[in-house]
CSV table of C-alpha atoms in Angstrom, one decimal:
chain,number,residue,atom,x,y,z
A,1,LYS,CA,15.4,4.8,9.4
A,2,ALA,CA,12.3,2.8,10.3
A,3,GLY,CA,10.4,1.4,7.4
A,4,VAL,CA,6.6,1.4,6.7
A,5,THR,CA,4.8,-0.3,9.6
A,6,GLN,CA,1.5,-2.0,9.2
A,7,THR,CA,-0.6,-3.4,12.0
A,8,PRO,CA,-1.8,-5.9,12.6
A,9,ARG,CA,0.1,-8.5,10.5
A,10,TYR,CA,-2.7,-11.0,10.5
A,11,LEU,CA,-6.4,-10.8,11.1
A,12,ILE,CA,-9.3,-13.3,11.0
A,13,LYS,CA,-12.8,-11.8,10.8
A,14,THR,CA,-16.3,-13.1,10.3
A,15,ARG,CA,-18.5,-12.1,7.4
A,16,GLY,CA,-20.5,-9.0,8.2
A,17,GLN,CA,-17.9,-7.6,10.6
A,18,GLN,CA,-15.8,-4.5,10.0
A,19,VAL,CA,-12.1,-4.1,10.3
A,20,THR,CA,-9.5,-1.3,10.6
A,21,LEU,CA,-6.0,-1.6,9.4
A,22,SER,CA,-3.2,0.8,10.3
A,23,CYS,CA,-0.2,2.1,8.4
A,24,SER,CA,2.7,4.3,9.7
A,25,PRO,CA,4.8,5.7,6.8
A,26,ILE,CA,8.5,6.4,6.8
A,27,SER,CA,9.2,9.6,8.7
A,28,GLY,CA,8.9,12.5,6.3
A,29,HIS,CA,6.8,10.7,3.8
A,30,ARG,CA,3.5,12.5,3.3
A,31,SER,CA,1.9,10.2,0.7
A,32,VAL,CA,0.3,6.9,1.7
A,33,SER,CA,-1.3,4.5,-0.8
A,34,TRP,CA,-3.2,1.3,-0.2
A,35,TYR,CA,-3.3,-1.8,-2.4
A,36,GLN,CA,-5.2,-5.1,-2.2
A,37,GLN,CA,-3.3,-8.1,-3.3
A,38,THR,CA,-5.0,-11.4,-4.2
A,39,PRO,CA,-3.8,-14.4,-6.2
A,40,GLY,CA,-6.4,-13.9,-8.9
A,41,GLN,CA,-6.3,-10.1,-9.3
A,42,GLY,CA,-2.8,-9.2,-8.3
A,43,LEU,CA,-2.2,-5.7,-6.8
A,44,GLN,CA,-5.2,-3.5,-7.1
A,45,PHE,CA,-5.1,0.2,-6.1
A,46,LEU,CA,-7.5,1.2,-3.3
A,47,PHE,CA,-6.7,4.8,-2.6
A,48,GLU,CA,-4.0,7.4,-2.0
A,49,TYR,CA,-3.7,10.1,0.6
A,50,PHE,CA,-1.4,13.1,0.6
A,51,SER,CA,-1.4,15.6,3.4
A,52,GLU,CA,-4.7,14.2,4.9
A,53,THR,CA,-6.5,14.5,1.5
A,54,GLN,CA,-7.7,11.6,-0.6
A,55,ARG,CA,-6.2,12.2,-4.0
A,56,ASN,CA,-7.3,9.2,-5.8
A,57,LYS,CA,-9.6,6.2,-5.3
A,58,GLY,CA,-9.6,2.9,-7.1
A,59,ASN,CA,-12.6,0.9,-8.3
A,60,PHE,CA,-13.7,-0.6,-5.0
A,61,PRO,CA,-17.1,-0.4,-3.3
A,62,GLY,CA,-17.9,2.2,-0.7
A,63,ARG,CA,-17.4,-0.4,2.0
A,64,PHE,CA,-13.7,0.4,1.6
A,65,SER,CA,-12.7,3.7,3.2
A,66,GLY,CA,-9.6,5.4,4.6
A,67,ARG,CA,-8.2,8.4,6.2
A,68,GLN,CA,-4.9,10.0,6.9
A,69,PHE,CA,-4.0,11.9,10.1
A,70,SER,CA,-1.8,15.0,10.5
A,71,ASN,CA,1.2,12.9,11.3
A,72,SER,CA,0.7,11.1,8.0
A,73,ARG,CA,-0.3,7.8,9.6
A,74,SER,CA,-3.2,6.2,7.7
A,75,GLU,CA,-6.0,3.8,8.4
A,76,MET,CA,-8.3,1.9,6.1
A,77,ASN,CA,-11.6,0.5,7.1
A,78,VAL,CA,-13.6,-2.2,5.5
A,79,SER,CA,-17.2,-2.6,6.6
A,80,THR,CA,-19.6,-5.5,6.2
A,81,LEU,CA,-16.8,-7.9,5.3
A,82,GLU,CA,-17.3,-10.4,2.5
A,83,LEU,CA,-15.4,-13.6,1.9
A,84,GLY,CA,-13.9,-12.0,-1.2
A,85,ASP,CA,-12.3,-9.4,0.9
A,86,SER,CA,-9.7,-12.0,2.1
A,87,ALA,CA,-6.4,-10.6,0.8
A,88,LEU,CA,-3.1,-9.1,1.7
A,89,TYR,CA,-3.5,-5.4,2.2
A,90,LEU,CA,-0.4,-3.4,1.4
A,91,CYS,CA,0.4,0.1,2.4
A,92,ALA,CA,3.1,2.1,0.6
A,93,SER,CA,4.5,5.5,1.5
A,94,SER,CA,6.5,8.0,-0.6
A,95,LEU,CA,7.8,11.5,-0.4
A,96,THR,CA,5.5,12.8,-3.1
A,97,ALA,CA,2.2,11.8,-4.6
A,98,GLY,CA,1.8,10.0,-7.9
A,99,GLY,CA,3.3,6.5,-7.3
A,100,TYR,CA,7.0,7.4,-7.4
A,101,GLY,CA,9.5,5.7,-5.1
A,102,TYR,CA,7.1,3.6,-3.1
A,103,THR,CA,8.3,1.8,0.0
A,104,PHE,CA,5.9,-0.9,1.0
A,105,GLY,CA,5.1,-2.3,4.3
A,106,SER,CA,4.9,-6.0,5.0
A,107,GLY,CA,1.1,-6.0,4.7
A,108,THR,CA,-1.8,-7.1,6.7
A,109,ARG,CA,-3.2,-10.6,5.9
A,110,LEU,CA,-6.9,-10.5,6.3
A,111,THR,CA,-8.9,-13.7,6.3
A,112,VAL,CA,-12.7,-13.5,6.3
A,113,VAL,CA,-14.5,-16.7,7.3
B,1,THR,CA,-8.6,-6.1,-17.1
B,2,GLN,CA,-4.9,-5.7,-16.4
B,3,LEU,CA,-3.1,-2.8,-18.1
B,4,LEU,CA,0.2,-4.6,-17.8
B,5,GLU,CA,0.7,-8.2,-18.8
B,6,GLN,CA,3.8,-10.1,-17.7
B,7,SER,CA,5.2,-13.2,-19.2
B,8,PRO,CA,6.0,-15.8,-18.3
B,9,GLN,CA,3.7,-16.2,-15.3
B,10,PHE,CA,5.8,-18.9,-13.8
B,11,LEU,CA,9.5,-19.6,-14.3
B,12,SER,CA,11.6,-22.4,-12.8
B,13,ILE,CA,15.3,-22.5,-13.7
B,14,GLN,CA,18.5,-23.9,-12.5
B,15,GLU,CA,21.1,-21.8,-10.7
B,16,GLY,CA,23.5,-20.2,-13.2
B,17,GLU,CA,21.0,-19.9,-16.0
B,18,ASN,CA,19.9,-16.6,-17.6
B,19,LEU,CA,16.3,-15.5,-17.9
B,20,THR,CA,14.2,-12.6,-19.2
B,21,VAL,CA,10.8,-11.4,-17.9
B,22,TYR,CA,8.6,-9.3,-20.1
B,23,CYS,CA,6.1,-6.6,-19.2
B,24,ASN,CA,3.8,-5.5,-22.0
B,25,SER,CA,1.0,-3.0,-22.5
B,26,SER,CA,-0.9,-1.2,-25.1
B,27,SER,CA,-0.8,2.0,-22.9
B,28,VAL,CA,2.0,4.5,-22.6
B,29,PHE,CA,3.6,5.0,-19.2
B,30,SER,CA,5.6,8.0,-18.0
B,31,SER,CA,7.7,5.6,-16.0
B,32,LEU,CA,8.0,1.9,-15.3
B,33,GLN,CA,9.1,0.4,-12.0
B,34,TRP,CA,10.2,-3.2,-11.1
B,35,TYR,CA,9.6,-4.7,-7.7
B,36,ARG,CA,10.5,-8.1,-6.1
B,37,GLN,CA,8.3,-9.5,-3.5
B,38,GLU,CA,9.1,-12.4,-1.2
B,39,PRO,CA,6.5,-14.5,0.6
B,40,GLY,CA,5.0,-12.7,3.6
B,41,GLU,CA,6.5,-9.4,2.7
B,42,GLY,CA,5.7,-6.3,0.7
B,43,PRO,CA,7.2,-5.6,-2.7
B,44,VAL,CA,10.7,-4.0,-2.7
B,45,LEU,CA,11.5,-1.5,-5.4
B,46,LEU,CA,14.4,-2.6,-7.7
B,47,VAL,CA,14.5,0.1,-10.3
B,48,THR,CA,12.6,2.9,-12.0
B,49,VAL,CA,13.1,3.7,-15.7
B,50,VAL,CA,11.7,6.9,-17.1
B,51,THR,CA,13.1,7.4,-20.6
B,52,GLY,CA,12.1,5.4,-23.7
B,53,GLY,CA,14.9,3.1,-24.7
B,54,GLU,CA,16.6,3.4,-21.3
B,55,VAL,CA,18.7,0.5,-20.0
B,56,LYS,CA,19.7,0.2,-16.4
B,57,LYS,CA,21.9,-2.4,-14.8
B,58,LEU,CA,21.8,-3.4,-11.2
B,59,LYS,CA,24.6,-6.0,-10.7
B,60,ARG,CA,23.3,-9.1,-12.6
B,61,LEU,CA,19.9,-7.5,-13.4
B,62,THR,CA,19.4,-5.5,-16.6
B,63,PHE,CA,16.2,-3.5,-17.0
B,64,GLN,CA,15.0,-2.0,-20.3
B,65,PHE,CA,12.2,0.4,-21.1
B,66,GLY,CA,10.8,0.2,-24.6
B,67,ASP,CA,11.3,3.0,-27.0
B,68,ALA,CA,7.5,3.7,-27.1
B,69,ARG,CA,7.3,3.5,-23.3
B,70,LYS,CA,4.7,0.7,-23.5
B,71,ASP,CA,6.8,-2.3,-22.5
B,72,SER,CA,9.8,-3.3,-20.4
B,73,SER,CA,12.0,-6.3,-19.8
B,74,LEU,CA,14.1,-7.6,-16.9
B,75,HIS,CA,17.0,-9.8,-17.7
B,76,ILE,CA,18.8,-11.8,-15.0
B,77,THR,CA,22.3,-13.2,-15.7
B,78,ALA,CA,23.5,-16.3,-13.8
B,79,ALA,CA,20.5,-16.6,-11.6
B,80,GLN,CA,21.0,-17.5,-8.0
B,81,PRO,CA,18.6,-19.0,-5.4
B,82,GLY,CA,18.4,-15.6,-3.7
B,83,ASP,CA,16.7,-14.2,-6.9
B,84,THR,CA,13.7,-16.4,-6.1
B,85,GLY,CA,10.5,-14.3,-5.7
B,86,LEU,CA,7.6,-12.6,-7.4
B,87,TYR,CA,8.7,-10.0,-9.9
B,88,LEU,CA,6.2,-7.2,-10.5
B,89,CYS,CA,6.3,-4.4,-13.1
B,90,ALA,CA,4.3,-1.3,-12.4
B,91,GLY,CA,3.6,1.7,-14.6
B,92,ALA,CA,2.8,5.3,-13.7
B,93,GLN,CA,0.7,7.4,-16.0
B,94,THR,CA,0.7,11.2,-16.2
B,95,GLY,CA,-2.3,12.6,-14.3
B,96,ALA,CA,-2.9,9.4,-12.4
B,97,ASN,CA,-1.9,9.2,-8.7
B,98,ASN,CA,-1.3,5.5,-8.5
B,99,LEU,CA,0.7,2.7,-10.1
B,100,PHE,CA,-0.8,0.0,-12.3
B,101,PHE,CA,0.8,-3.3,-11.4
B,102,GLY,CA,1.5,-6.1,-13.8
B,103,THR,CA,0.2,-9.7,-13.4
B,104,GLY,CA,3.5,-10.8,-11.9
B,105,THR,CA,6.2,-13.5,-12.7
B,106,ARG,CA,6.9,-16.0,-10.0
B,107,LEU,CA,10.6,-17.1,-10.4
B,108,THR,CA,12.1,-20.1,-8.7
B,109,VAL,CA,15.8,-20.7,-8.9
B,110,ILE,CA,16.8,-24.2,-8.1
B,111,PRO,CA,20.2,-24.7,-6.4
């Protein structure tokens, strides 16, 4: 079966711009979680969606937002980009909520210049 | 502040050697997962341990969950170059809908 698909793989944006990242989970998986990975902080939890509802949100500013559609696909948006937002953004899907049995996508590498 | 601290942070060993990676916390977890991540890819789940004291073996990899469910270890026997990667532990807590990831151990196995 197809894995978790994240698009695009690479992005270069300018400070102040906004960006939207997309994640298509494994078929049948209703939970999608987003993480930010940086060399200094490691993997930090952004948010989790289950059946189109945000169940949990990490400690990130309001510039970071997301949503989930009825087909379980998810998008995350970052507005007013800052240099510190440069990171690998990972999406993980699972059958149930709560962080069990994650399958991660390959990530979107965002560079803010 | 990281809930889970891994040690060592970096490890470079010769092919055939054994190694152990530690994952420690002062918090209790309902389960502990181990992932391996290769450059340019997302983490891949290796194992989940849920019972204090549990030991799981996956070929040359042995995972242990501490009795108090606050720590875990990963032991690799006769390491191979294919074991090279970033090893991450991640804990789940009752009532939380996310995983708390460890600081990571970057392993390099030299042929």
